[in-house]
Amino acid sequence: MNNFFDNQRILNLIWKRKFHFVIVGIIAIFLGAIFSGPTFIKPKYKSTARVYPTNLGEMSEESKTEQMLEILNSNVVKFKMFDAFESKDIFKISKDDPHYLTYIFDIYNENIKMSKTQNETVEIKVMAHNPQIASDMCDSIISFYNQSVGDMYKAKNLELVKITKKQLDDKYLELDSLTDRLNTLRKETGLVDITMQAPEITRGYVKALVERGGNSADINRVKEIFGNLLVKGAEARSLEVSFEAVLQEITKIKAVYELNLNEYQKTITYSHVVEYPFAADDKTFPVRWIIVAFSAFSAVFLALLVFLVLDYRKDE
């Protein structure tokens, strides 16, 4: 076999068998054209969308686009797609099949691709047999992404709403307790506002002592309130300070509560679509000319090997 792959021998053989190669090539092209047709290979259409991430908070050192990709490729979005397009187009897999999840995940990963572009957008590509379904699937992925991010943030905000609501309830209970104690003390002592009353009570008491000829009932009342101020004044002032502090804390907690409640109740999108998907008017797969060209090349090459073997054996 020293001269089996001799260049001159191969060229001579090609020239000698040129009509055979032409016939083999024509047959291969004919068969390739037939078997690459829709009867044997069901065509697929591609739909594409490009989106920017928006309204995403800081979660890690990843960029917003990388965060978006993580969520788009999550099983949460995939399972929503399986449910929405169950038994349609590329997802024609029975749920009764014991390997349903294995098959459907393979189909999804083969026909649906997401990637980051150089401009920090995320490109979504969907392949399906029906061009309109391919476009609908592309739209649905964006919609399910927005739902998933919204659910994630709603869960976080709901947790904060519950925490701050519990804090508010506790503070209101504390405020009610302080209010009851202050009201009781005010009824018993006549001390309504220590800060404002203390100077006036002291002044009235001194005046009552100087003007002993005044109404004895008034003097006794002033003395009584002054005595209460001496005995209960510190306690009353402490309660007032605590009351004011609790009110301030309630104001702060309420602001946080209302902020998180507002975030929980609002509905926003977390993507900005810069290229909307549409139903393609031409198939993407298969590329028939490549199949036909490869078939013809393979057939001619195989024929060349066969003719070389036959020619070599003839010379032995």
C-alpha positions as a Python dict, from the first residue, in 0.01 Angstrom:
ca = {
    (1, 'M'): (0, 0, 0),
    (2, 'N'): (301, 225, -47),
    (3, 'N'): (142, 399, -344),
    (4, 'F'): (-224, 374, -226),
    (5, 'F'): (-244, 748, -157),
    (6, 'D'): (-3, 851, -429),
    (7, 'N'): (-117, 1188, -562),
    (8, 'Q'): (-60, 1103, -925),
    (9, 'R'): (-247, 777, -888),
    (10, 'I'): (-542, 959, -726),
    (11, 'L'): (-553, 1223, -999),
    (12, 'N'): (-541, 958, -1270),
    (13, 'L'): (-820, 766, -1097),
    (14, 'I'): (-1038, 1077, -1066),
    (15, 'W'): (-995, 1152, -1435),
    (16, 'K'): (-1058, 792, -1527),
    (17, 'R'): (-1372, 770, -1311),
    (18, 'K'): (-1490, 1126, -1364),
    (19, 'F'): (-1831, 1024, -1495),
    (20, 'H'): (-1881, 790, -1200),
    (21, 'F'): (-1800, 1075, -959),
    (22, 'V'): (-2044, 1304, -1138),
    (23, 'I'): (-2318, 1042, -1117),
    (24, 'V'): (-2245, 977, -748),
    (25, 'G'): (-2245, 1354, -679),
    (26, 'I'): (-2576, 1405, -860),
    (27, 'I'): (-2739, 1116, -677),
    (28, 'A'): (-2606, 1247, -345),
    (29, 'I'): (-2736, 1597, -418),
    (30, 'F'): (-3075, 1456, -516),
    (31, 'L'): (-3100, 1239, -203),
    (32, 'G'): (-2969, 1520, 18),
    (33, 'A'): (-3232, 1757, -119),
    (34, 'I'): (-3506, 1499, -52),
    (35, 'F'): (-3398, 1395, 297),
    (36, 'S'): (-3332, 1753, 409),
    (37, 'G'): (-3687, 1851, 314),
    (38, 'P'): (-3974, 1909, 561),
    (39, 'T'): (-4100, 1553, 512),
    (40, 'F'): (-3794, 1414, 691),
    (41, 'I'): (-3658, 1713, 888),
    (42, 'K'): (-3921, 1938, 1039),
    (43, 'P'): (-3807, 2299, 994),
    (44, 'K'): (-3755, 2532, 1288),
    (45, 'Y'): (-3800, 2907, 1305),
    (46, 'K'): (-3604, 3142, 1527),
    (47, 'S'): (-3737, 3432, 1728),
    (48, 'T'): (-3503, 3676, 1902),
    (49, 'A'): (-3541, 3944, 2169),
    (50, 'R'): (-3292, 4172, 2342),
    (51, 'V'): (-3362, 4320, 2685),
    (52, 'Y'): (-3192, 4543, 2940),
    (53, 'P'): (-3231, 4474, 3314),
    (54, 'T'): (-3406, 4750, 3510),
    (55, 'N'): (-3514, 4812, 3871),
    (56, 'L'): (-3289, 4537, 4004),
    (57, 'G'): (-3137, 4588, 4347),
    (58, 'E'): (-2784, 4500, 4451),
    (59, 'M'): (-2763, 4129, 4535),
    (60, 'S'): (-2399, 4041, 4489),
    (61, 'E'): (-2090, 4149, 4296),
    (62, 'E'): (-2257, 4039, 3972),
    (63, 'S'): (-2362, 4301, 3721),
    (64, 'K'): (-2733, 4364, 3661),
    (65, 'T'): (-2708, 4178, 3329),
    (66, 'E'): (-2552, 3876, 3499),
    (67, 'Q'): (-2827, 3881, 3761),
    (68, 'M'): (-3082, 3887, 3481),
    (69, 'L'): (-2918, 3587, 3313),
    (70, 'E'): (-2920, 3393, 3640),
    (71, 'I'): (-3295, 3442, 3678),
    (72, 'L'): (-3371, 3380, 3309),
    (73, 'N'): (-3185, 3047, 3329),
    (74, 'S'): (-3345, 2947, 3660),
    (75, 'N'): (-3572, 2645, 3693),
    (76, 'V'): (-3851, 2877, 3810),
    (77, 'V'): (-3874, 3032, 3462),
    (78, 'K'): (-3826, 2695, 3292),
    (79, 'F'): (-4110, 2526, 3481),
    (80, 'K'): (-4340, 2819, 3400),
    (81, 'M'): (-4252, 2770, 3034),
    (82, 'F'): (-4322, 2396, 3057),
    (83, 'D'): (-4666, 2466, 3204),
    (84, 'A'): (-4750, 2741, 2955),
    (85, 'F'): (-4647, 2542, 2646),
    (86, 'E'): (-4728, 2191, 2767),
    (87, 'S'): (-4747, 1946, 2476),
    (88, 'K'): (-4707, 2228, 2223),
    (89, 'D'): (-4456, 2244, 1941),
    (90, 'I'): (-4110, 2142, 2071),
    (91, 'F'): (-4246, 2037, 2413),
    (92, 'K'): (-4449, 1741, 2288),
    (93, 'I'): (-4346, 1514, 2573),
    (94, 'S'): (-4600, 1325, 2782),
    (95, 'K'): (-4586, 1394, 3155),
    (96, 'D'): (-4650, 1024, 3204),
    (97, 'D'): (-4309, 947, 3058),
    (98, 'P'): (-4078, 837, 3344),
    (99, 'H'): (-3798, 1050, 3196),
    (100, 'Y'): (-4020, 1351, 3126),
    (101, 'L'): (-3802, 1604, 3310),
    (102, 'T'): (-3480, 1477, 3153),
    (103, 'Y'): (-3624, 1500, 2801),
    (104, 'I'): (-3796, 1834, 2843),
    (105, 'F'): (-3493, 2001, 3002),
    (106, 'D'): (-3278, 1873, 2712),
    (107, 'I'): (-3528, 2011, 2460),
    (108, 'Y'): (-3541, 2346, 2641),
    (109, 'N'): (-3163, 2381, 2664),
    (110, 'E'): (-3122, 2284, 2299),
    (111, 'N'): (-3379, 2526, 2158),
    (112, 'I'): (-3370, 2822, 2399),
    (113, 'K'): (-3050, 3019, 2451),
    (114, 'M'): (-2969, 3330, 2653),
    (115, 'S'): (-2645, 3524, 2633),
    (116, 'K'): (-2497, 3859, 2729),
    (117, 'T'): (-2407, 4092, 2445),
    (118, 'Q'): (-2116, 4334, 2437),
    (119, 'N'): (-2362, 4618, 2507),
    (120, 'E'): (-2477, 4456, 2834),
    (121, 'T'): (-2814, 4347, 2699),
    (122, 'V'): (-2940, 3991, 2726),
    (123, 'E'): (-3022, 3822, 2397),
    (124, 'I'): (-3293, 3556, 2403),
    (125, 'K'): (-3312, 3311, 2113),
    (126, 'V'): (-3596, 3060, 2074),
    (127, 'M'): (-3628, 2790, 1811),
    (128, 'A'): (-3965, 2627, 1740),
    (129, 'H'): (-4145, 2455, 1456),
    (130, 'N'): (-4416, 2721, 1444),
    (131, 'P'): (-4284, 3077, 1393),
    (132, 'Q'): (-4567, 3234, 1595),
    (133, 'I'): (-4512, 2996, 1887),
    (134, 'A'): (-4140, 3078, 1878),
    (135, 'S'): (-4230, 3447, 1911),
    (136, 'D'): (-4485, 3373, 2186),
    (137, 'M'): (-4229, 3169, 2378),
    (138, 'C'): (-3980, 3455, 2355),
    (139, 'D'): (-4243, 3696, 2492),
    (140, 'S'): (-4336, 3451, 2766),
    (141, 'I'): (-3977, 3416, 2886),
    (142, 'I'): (-3960, 3793, 2937),
    (143, 'S'): (-4297, 3793, 3111),
    (144, 'F'): (-4203, 3502, 3340),
    (145, 'Y'): (-3875, 3673, 3420),
    (146, 'N'): (-4063, 3985, 3533),
    (147, 'Q'): (-4302, 3770, 3739),
    (148, 'S'): (-4017, 3579, 3902),
    (149, 'V'): (-3824, 3892, 3998),
    (150, 'G'): (-4146, 4055, 4118),
    (151, 'D'): (-4231, 3750, 4333),
    (152, 'M'): (-3879, 3750, 4476),
    (153, 'Y'): (-3895, 4116, 4575),
    (154, 'K'): (-4254, 4085, 4699),
    (155, 'A'): (-4149, 3801, 4929),
    (156, 'K'): (-3865, 4014, 5065),
    (157, 'N'): (-4086, 4322, 5109),
    (158, 'L'): (-4366, 4117, 5266),
    (159, 'E'): (-4120, 3985, 5522),
    (160, 'L'): (-4016, 4343, 5606),
    (161, 'V'): (-4383, 4451, 5620),
    (162, 'K'): (-4457, 4176, 5873),
    (163, 'I'): (-4153, 4265, 6083),
    (164, 'T'): (-4229, 4638, 6092),
    (165, 'K'): (-4601, 4567, 6151),
    (166, 'K'): (-4508, 4361, 6457),
    (167, 'Q'): (-4279, 4642, 6577),
    (168, 'L'): (-4559, 4895, 6526),
    (169, 'D'): (-4808, 4680, 6718),
    (170, 'D'): (-4563, 4645, 7007),
    (171, 'K'): (-4498, 5020, 7012),
    (172, 'Y'): (-4870, 5100, 7004),
    (173, 'L'): (-4923, 4868, 7301),
    (174, 'E'): (-4640, 5044, 7483),
    (175, 'L'): (-4794, 5380, 7392),
    (176, 'D'): (-5136, 5269, 7522),
    (177, 'S'): (-4977, 5159, 7849),
    (178, 'L'): (-4796, 5491, 7889),
    (179, 'T'): (-5117, 5682, 7801),
    (180, 'D'): (-5314, 5493, 8069),
    (181, 'R'): (-5048, 5559, 8331),
    (182, 'L'): (-5024, 5928, 8238),
    (183, 'N'): (-5402, 5973, 8242),
    (184, 'T'): (-5428, 5810, 8583),
    (185, 'L'): (-5146, 6022, 8720),
    (186, 'R'): (-5297, 6340, 8575),
    (187, 'K'): (-5634, 6269, 8733),
    (188, 'E'): (-5474, 6198, 9070),
    (189, 'T'): (-5231, 6492, 9076),
    (190, 'G'): (-5366, 6754, 8835),
    (191, 'L'): (-5028, 6753, 8658),
    (192, 'V'): (-5096, 6768, 8286),
    (193, 'D'): (-4765, 6890, 8143),
    (194, 'I'): (-4473, 6903, 8384),
    (195, 'T'): (-4251, 7115, 8159),
    (196, 'M'): (-4512, 7389, 8123),
    (197, 'Q'): (-4683, 7355, 8463),
    (198, 'A'): (-4383, 7334, 8698),
    (199, 'P'): (-4282, 7704, 8673),
    (200, 'E'): (-4645, 7818, 8703),
    (201, 'I'): (-4718, 7592, 9001),
    (202, 'T'): (-4405, 7706, 9179),
    (203, 'R'): (-4488, 8070, 9110),
    (204, 'G'): (-4845, 8022, 9232),
    (205, 'Y'): (-4730, 7845, 9546),
    (206, 'V'): (-4489, 8126, 9634),
    (207, 'K'): (-4758, 8383, 9562),
    (208, 'A'): (-5004, 8192, 9784),
    (209, 'L'): (-4756, 8195, 10068),
    (210, 'V'): (-4705, 8571, 10034),
    (211, 'E'): (-5072, 8653, 9998),
    (212, 'R'): (-5209, 8453, 10288),
    (213, 'G'): (-5521, 8665, 10288),
    (214, 'G'): (-5638, 8507, 9965),
    (215, 'N'): (-5901, 8238, 9921),
    (216, 'S'): (-5801, 7952, 10146),
    (217, 'A'): (-5946, 7695, 9904),
    (218, 'D'): (-5727, 7823, 9623),
    (219, 'I'): (-5424, 7827, 9849),
    (220, 'N'): (-5492, 7470, 9959),
    (221, 'R'): (-5535, 7361, 9597),
    (222, 'V'): (-5206, 7525, 9497),
    (223, 'K'): (-5034, 7361, 9792),
    (224, 'E'): (-5185, 7025, 9697),
    (225, 'I'): (-5067, 7048, 9335),
    (226, 'F'): (-4726, 7172, 9447),
    (227, 'G'): (-4701, 6876, 9683),
    (228, 'N'): (-4796, 6644, 9400),
    (229, 'L'): (-4530, 6808, 9186),
    (230, 'L'): (-4268, 6733, 9449),
    (231, 'V'): (-4380, 6374, 9499),
    (232, 'K'): (-4497, 6270, 9149),
    (233, 'G'): (-4327, 6527, 8928),
    (234, 'A'): (-4023, 6312, 8845),
    (235, 'E'): (-4243, 6012, 8764),
    (236, 'A'): (-4475, 6225, 8551),
    (237, 'R'): (-4184, 6377, 8362),
    (238, 'S'): (-4031, 6033, 8305),
    (239, 'L'): (-4360, 5907, 8164),
    (240, 'E'): (-4388, 6212, 7937),
    (241, 'V'): (-4033, 6162, 7806),
    (242, 'S'): (-4103, 5792, 7743),
    (243, 'F'): (-4431, 5883, 7571),
    (244, 'E'): (-4256, 6128, 7337),
    (245, 'A'): (-3976, 5878, 7264),
    (246, 'V'): (-4227, 5607, 7174),
    (247, 'L'): (-4412, 5848, 6945),
    (248, 'Q'): (-4087, 5926, 6763),
    (249, 'E'): (-4007, 5555, 6725),
    (250, 'I'): (-4358, 5490, 6593),
    (251, 'T'): (-4310, 5766, 6334),
    (252, 'K'): (-3981, 5611, 6216),
    (253, 'I'): (-4111, 5253, 6208),
    (254, 'K'): (-4430, 5363, 6033),
    (255, 'A'): (-4226, 5529, 5757),
    (256, 'V'): (-4033, 5205, 5701),
    (257, 'Y'): (-4356, 5003, 5716),
    (258, 'E'): (-4533, 5222, 5459),
    (259, 'L'): (-4227, 5218, 5231),
    (260, 'N'): (-4210, 4838, 5229),
    (261, 'L'): (-4589, 4808, 5199),
    (262, 'N'): (-4580, 5037, 4898),
    (263, 'E'): (-4297, 4831, 4743),
    (264, 'Y'): (-4494, 4513, 4809),
    (265, 'Q'): (-4816, 4644, 4654),
    (266, 'K'): (-4671, 4804, 4341),
    (267, 'T'): (-4632, 4617, 4014),
    (268, 'I'): (-4338, 4714, 3792),
    (269, 'T'): (-4131, 4550, 3520),
    (270, 'Y'): (-3770, 4449, 3564),
    (271, 'S'): (-3672, 4453, 3199),
    (272, 'H'): (-3661, 4705, 2917),
    (273, 'V'): (-3717, 4543, 2578),
    (274, 'V'): (-3500, 4698, 2308),
    (275, 'E'): (-3578, 4436, 2042),
    (276, 'Y'): (-3919, 4272, 2045),
    (277, 'P'): (-3962, 3918, 1908),
    (278, 'F'): (-4167, 3856, 1596),
    (279, 'A'): (-4280, 3559, 1392),
    (280, 'A'): (-4008, 3478, 1138),
    (281, 'D'): (-4107, 3441, 771),
    (282, 'D'): (-3821, 3204, 688),
    (283, 'K'): (-3691, 2893, 860),
    (284, 'T'): (-3357, 2887, 1039),
    (285, 'F'): (-3309, 2509, 1053),
    (286, 'P'): (-3220, 2304, 861),
    (287, 'V'): (-2989, 2489, 620),
    (288, 'R'): (-3054, 2265, 322),
    (289, 'W'): (-2765, 2377, 103),
    (290, 'I'): (-2517, 2280, 376),
    (291, 'I'): (-2676, 1937, 410),
    (292, 'V'): (-2681, 1888, 33),
    (293, 'A'): (-2321, 2007, -7),
    (294, 'F'): (-2201, 1787, 280),
    (295, 'S'): (-2390, 1487, 139),
    (296, 'A'): (-2236, 1536, -204),
    (297, 'F'): (-1885, 1581, -66),
    (298, 'S'): (-1919, 1275, 162),
    (299, 'A'): (-2056, 1059, -117),
    (300, 'V'): (-1782, 1160, -364),
    (301, 'F'): (-1511, 1111, -101),
    (302, 'L'): (-1647, 767, -11),
    (303, 'A'): (-1666, 677, -381),
    (304, 'L'): (-1303, 784, -418),
    (305, 'L'): (-1199, 549, -136),
    (306, 'V'): (-1397, 262, -291),
    (307, 'F'): (-1248, 320, -636),
    (308, 'L'): (-896, 339, -485),
    (309, 'V'): (-945, 5, -309),
    (310, 'L'): (-1082, -155, -626),
    (311, 'D'): (-800, -11, -834),
    (312, 'Y'): (-535, -127, -585),
    (313, 'R'): (-674, -480, -575),
    (314, 'K'): (-684, -493, -955),
    (315, 'D'): (-311, -417, -967),
    (316, 'E'): (-217, -690, -719),
}
